[in-house]
Short mmCIF file of C-alpha atoms in Angstrom, two decimals:
data_model
loop_
_atom_site.label_atom_id
_atom_site.label_comp_id
_atom_site.label_asym_id
_atom_site.label_seq_id
_atom_site.Cartn_x
_atom_site.Cartn_y
_atom_site.Cartn_z
CA MET A 1 104.64 105.82 123.16
CA GLY A 2 105.20 105.88 119.40
CA LYS A 3 108.58 105.23 117.84
CA ILE A 4 109.88 107.76 115.32
CA ILE A 5 111.87 106.24 112.45
CA SER A 6 113.60 108.23 109.72
CA ILE A 7 114.19 106.63 106.32
CA SER A 8 117.36 108.27 105.06
CA ASN A 9 120.02 108.06 102.38
CA GLN A 10 121.42 111.15 100.67
CA LYS A 11 121.93 109.09 97.52
CA GLY A 12 118.91 109.28 95.21
CA GLY A 13 117.24 106.30 93.56
CA VAL A 14 117.79 103.81 96.39
CA GLY A 15 114.12 103.15 97.13
CA LYS A 16 113.90 105.58 100.06
CA THR A 17 110.44 106.99 99.36
CA THR A 18 109.12 103.62 98.14
CA THR A 19 110.31 102.11 101.42
CA SER A 20 108.76 104.91 103.49
CA VAL A 21 105.35 104.55 101.82
CA SER A 22 105.40 100.74 101.60
CA LEU A 23 106.61 100.19 105.15
CA ALA A 24 104.03 102.66 106.51
CA ALA A 25 101.22 100.96 104.54
CA ALA A 26 102.38 97.46 105.53
CA LEU A 27 102.54 98.40 109.23
CA GLY A 28 99.01 99.81 108.88
CA ILE A 29 97.79 96.54 107.35
CA LEU A 30 99.33 94.77 110.35
CA GLU A 31 97.05 96.89 112.56
CA LYS A 32 99.62 99.41 113.78
CA LYS A 33 98.60 103.08 113.87
CA ILE A 34 100.99 104.96 111.58
CA LEU A 35 101.83 108.58 110.77
CA LEU A 36 103.88 109.09 107.59
CA ILE A 37 105.63 112.46 107.38
CA ASP A 38 106.71 113.56 103.91
CA ALA A 39 109.83 115.65 104.51
CA ASP A 40 111.02 115.66 100.89
CA PRO A 41 110.25 118.78 98.78
CA GLN A 42 109.51 116.50 95.82
CA GLY A 43 106.40 115.32 97.69
CA ASN A 44 106.63 111.82 96.23
CA ALA A 45 105.57 110.08 99.43
CA SER A 46 102.39 112.19 99.40
CA SER A 47 101.49 111.55 95.75
CA GLY A 48 102.58 107.92 96.11
CA ILE A 49 99.87 107.39 98.72
CA GLY A 50 97.25 109.25 96.66
CA VAL A 51 97.49 112.79 98.11
CA ASN A 52 98.22 115.53 95.57
CA SER A 53 99.16 119.17 96.21
CA GLU A 54 95.60 120.41 95.58
CA ASP A 55 94.30 118.05 98.28
CA PHE A 56 95.85 119.96 101.21
CA LYS A 57 96.48 123.47 102.51
CA LEU A 58 98.91 122.72 105.35
CA SER A 59 102.11 120.71 104.97
CA THR A 60 105.45 119.81 106.56
CA TYR A 61 106.62 123.29 105.52
CA ASP A 62 103.99 124.96 107.73
CA LEU A 63 104.78 122.55 110.55
CA ILE A 64 108.50 123.37 110.57
CA LEU A 65 107.78 127.12 110.47
CA ASN A 66 105.37 126.71 113.43
CA LYS A 67 102.46 127.99 111.34
CA CYS A 68 100.35 125.04 112.50
CA ILE A 69 100.32 122.13 114.92
CA PRO A 70 100.71 118.55 113.63
CA ARG A 71 97.03 117.66 114.11
CA ASP A 72 96.02 120.49 111.74
CA ALA A 73 98.27 119.16 108.96
CA ILE A 74 97.39 115.46 109.31
CA ILE A 75 95.39 113.88 106.47
CA LYS A 76 93.65 110.51 106.61
CA THR A 77 94.71 108.30 103.70
CA ASN A 78 92.81 105.48 101.98
CA SER A 79 95.35 103.02 103.38
CA PRO A 80 94.22 101.33 106.64
CA ASN A 81 95.50 102.94 109.87
CA LEU A 82 97.75 105.33 107.93
CA ASP A 83 97.76 109.12 108.37
CA LEU A 84 99.95 111.55 106.43
CA ILE A 85 101.53 114.96 106.87
CA PRO A 86 102.12 115.89 103.21
CA ALA A 87 104.83 117.96 101.54
CA ASN A 88 105.27 120.03 98.41
CA ILE A 89 107.86 122.19 96.68
CA ASP A 90 107.51 124.94 99.34
CA LEU A 91 109.84 122.86 101.50
CA VAL A 92 112.76 123.78 99.23
CA ALA A 93 112.95 127.22 100.86
CA ILE A 94 113.06 125.96 104.44
CA GLU A 95 116.83 126.16 104.96
CA ILE A 96 116.88 129.84 103.94
CA GLU A 97 113.83 130.68 106.06
CA LEU A 98 115.35 129.09 109.17
CA VAL A 99 118.83 130.58 108.77
CA ASP A 100 118.47 132.88 111.82
CA VAL A 101 116.22 130.63 113.91
CA ASP A 102 117.61 129.53 117.28
CA LYS A 103 117.83 125.74 117.88
CA ARG A 104 116.55 125.10 114.36
CA GLU A 105 117.80 121.49 114.45
CA TYR A 106 115.22 120.66 117.16
CA ILE A 107 112.04 121.95 115.46
CA PHE A 108 110.77 118.51 114.38
CA LYS A 109 111.53 117.07 117.80
CA ASP A 110 109.52 119.79 119.53
CA VAL A 111 106.49 119.79 117.21
CA LEU A 112 106.09 115.99 117.15
CA LYS A 113 105.84 115.71 120.94
CA SER A 114 102.12 116.48 120.77
CA VAL A 115 101.29 113.49 118.51
CA LYS A 116 103.98 110.96 119.41
CA ASN A 117 101.68 109.07 121.77
CA ASP A 118 98.87 108.88 119.18
CA TYR A 119 100.75 106.43 116.93
CA ASP A 120 102.66 103.15 117.14
CA PHE A 121 105.17 104.37 114.55
CA ILE A 122 105.93 107.73 112.95
CA ILE A 123 107.83 107.28 109.66
CA ILE A 124 109.73 110.27 108.23
CA ASP A 125 110.64 110.19 104.53
CA CYS A 126 113.82 112.31 104.43
CA PRO A 127 115.03 114.21 101.34
CA PRO A 128 118.01 112.84 99.36
CA SER A 129 120.47 115.19 101.08
CA LEU A 130 122.16 115.68 104.45
CA GLY A 131 120.82 119.21 104.95
CA LEU A 132 118.75 120.82 107.68
CA ILE A 133 115.56 118.81 107.07
CA THR A 134 117.39 115.48 107.39
CA LEU A 135 119.23 116.78 110.46
CA ASN A 136 115.87 117.76 111.98
CA ALA A 137 114.42 114.33 111.23
CA LEU A 138 117.39 112.47 112.73
CA THR A 139 117.34 114.69 115.82
CA ALA A 140 113.65 113.90 116.33
CA SER A 141 113.96 110.16 115.65
CA ASN A 142 114.50 107.12 117.83
CA SER A 143 116.13 105.30 114.92
CA VAL A 144 117.02 105.43 111.24
CA ILE A 145 116.54 102.90 108.43
CA ILE A 146 119.07 103.13 105.58
CA PRO A 147 117.93 101.71 102.22
CA ILE A 148 120.72 100.59 99.88
CA GLN A 149 120.13 99.43 96.32
CA CYS A 150 121.80 96.20 95.18
CA GLU A 151 123.67 97.91 92.34
CA TYR A 152 127.13 99.18 91.50
CA PHE A 153 128.22 102.10 93.77
CA ALA A 154 125.77 100.83 96.44
CA LEU A 155 128.15 101.70 99.27
CA GLU A 156 129.11 105.06 97.76
CA GLY A 157 128.25 107.87 100.16
CA LEU A 158 127.28 105.50 102.95
CA GLY A 159 130.32 106.55 105.00
CA LYS A 160 129.20 110.19 104.83
CA LEU A 161 125.70 109.26 106.03
CA LEU A 162 127.10 107.16 108.90
CA ASN A 163 129.35 110.10 109.90
CA THR A 164 126.30 112.40 109.89
CA ILE A 165 124.43 109.94 112.09
CA LYS A 166 127.42 109.75 114.44
CA GLY A 167 127.53 113.56 114.59
CA VAL A 168 123.81 113.73 115.41
CA GLN A 169 124.34 111.12 118.16
CA GLN A 170 127.19 113.15 119.67
CA VAL A 171 125.61 116.61 119.47
CA HIS A 172 121.82 116.49 119.04
CA ASN A 173 120.36 113.07 119.87
CA LYS A 174 122.41 110.62 121.93
CA ASP A 175 119.55 108.07 121.81
CA LEU A 176 119.46 107.80 117.99
CA GLU A 177 120.03 104.22 116.85
CA ILE A 178 120.53 102.66 113.43
CA GLU A 179 117.47 100.44 113.07
CA GLY A 180 119.19 98.70 110.20
CA ILE A 181 120.27 98.66 106.57
CA LEU A 182 117.66 97.52 104.03
CA LEU A 183 118.75 95.99 100.72
CA THR A 184 116.46 97.10 97.88
CA MET A 185 116.13 96.41 94.13
CA PHE A 186 117.58 92.92 94.54
CA ASP A 187 117.59 90.97 91.27
CA THR A 188 118.11 87.23 91.77
CA ARG A 189 119.24 86.89 88.13
CA LEU A 190 122.20 89.22 88.55
CA ARG A 191 125.53 88.19 90.00
CA LEU A 192 126.08 91.87 90.91
CA SER A 193 123.04 91.92 93.23
CA LYS A 194 124.33 88.85 95.06
CA GLN A 195 127.82 90.37 95.28
CA VAL A 196 126.46 93.63 96.75
CA ARG A 197 124.41 91.63 99.27
CA GLU A 198 127.52 89.72 100.37
CA ASP A 199 129.64 92.91 100.56
CA VAL A 200 127.06 94.77 102.67
CA LYS A 201 126.60 91.80 105.02
CA LYS A 202 130.36 91.39 105.32
CA HIS A 203 130.84 95.07 106.25
CA PHE A 204 127.79 95.57 108.46
CA GLY A 205 126.80 92.13 109.74
CA SER A 206 123.82 92.18 112.08
CA MET A 207 122.96 95.76 111.05
CA VAL A 208 121.54 94.38 107.78
CA PHE A 209 117.85 93.41 107.86
CA GLN A 210 116.91 89.81 107.06
CA SER A 211 114.22 91.13 104.68
CA ILE A 212 115.37 91.99 101.15
CA ILE A 213 113.24 94.00 98.71
CA PRO A 214 113.30 92.55 95.18
CA ARG A 215 113.31 94.45 91.93
CA ASN A 216 109.62 94.25 91.02
CA VAL A 217 107.54 95.82 88.23
CA SER A 218 104.53 96.37 90.51
CA ILE A 219 106.61 98.42 92.97
CA GLY A 220 107.50 100.79 90.13
CA GLU A 221 103.93 101.01 88.85
CA ALA A 222 102.11 101.58 92.16
CA PRO A 223 102.99 105.31 92.71
CA SER A 224 101.54 106.30 89.32
CA TYR A 225 98.17 105.01 90.60
CA GLY A 226 98.52 106.88 93.91
CA GLU A 227 98.64 103.62 95.82
CA SER A 228 101.18 101.81 97.95
CA ILE A 229 102.38 98.46 96.65
CA ILE A 230 100.24 96.84 99.39
CA GLU A 231 97.03 98.29 97.89
CA TYR A 232 98.10 98.14 94.26
CA SER A 233 99.16 94.50 94.10
CA ALA A 234 98.76 92.68 97.41
CA THR A 235 99.94 89.33 96.02
CA SER A 236 103.06 90.65 94.24
CA LYS A 237 106.59 89.80 95.38
CA GLY A 238 107.12 93.46 96.26
CA SER A 239 104.06 93.60 98.51
CA LYS A 240 104.91 90.35 100.26
CA SER A 241 108.49 91.49 100.87
CA TYR A 242 107.40 94.80 102.45
CA ILE A 243 104.86 93.03 104.68
CA LYS A 244 107.65 90.66 105.77
CA PHE A 245 109.86 93.69 106.42
CA ALA A 246 107.11 95.40 108.46
CA GLN A 247 106.76 92.22 110.53
CA GLU A 248 110.53 92.26 111.12
CA ILE A 249 110.31 95.88 112.35
CA ILE A 250 107.44 94.97 114.72
CA ASN A 251 109.43 92.00 116.07
CA LEU A 252 112.48 94.21 116.68
CA ASN A 253 110.39 96.66 118.66
#
């Protein structure tokens, strides 16, 4: 049975989508069958893996509104063993459209049952908010990965996210676990990066992944070519760090 993992942080610019795409691609390279679900209206996970809005008719929006089943929305990507359910700006309207829907927090959980056994991991790229889409993703997930950038204000808002996760555990999904906290954008030259790393490890201990994602030019360039860092620059520090992270996830599971 596949494991569903949400990548979530309501703070923007922490490497959430980069981590979703890169982890999914790295797991695929390591011969795991992966479904990446783009649940962010910006659709950056979709374009970052080479799928643009004109390349698909059905999306996460249609899935949540029960206009299609997951298999109809799934697209094969150029990345080995990696499938995608894409997203676009339509997803912005979802909270309004579901305002009167009963049990709306459980839609993702219900629709993903039909494909859960087809994959080793299902990765959900959550939007940078704690709204209904993120709540749906957390309710459907076995665990959540929280990316945190090694910069000033890194821990800002983390308490709110952890409270949301605790609320989901109490009300919607008692089996939801925190897979771990991932440090991103680590710059070995900066004392601040090292200080943030120490602070996060001091506060959260074993919840922090051993893998650390460095600040790397290739990671920033890859999405503009519609490729994951694994495809774009396999020998870069960024690629190697995400493959190491993917191996850590496999070992934990």
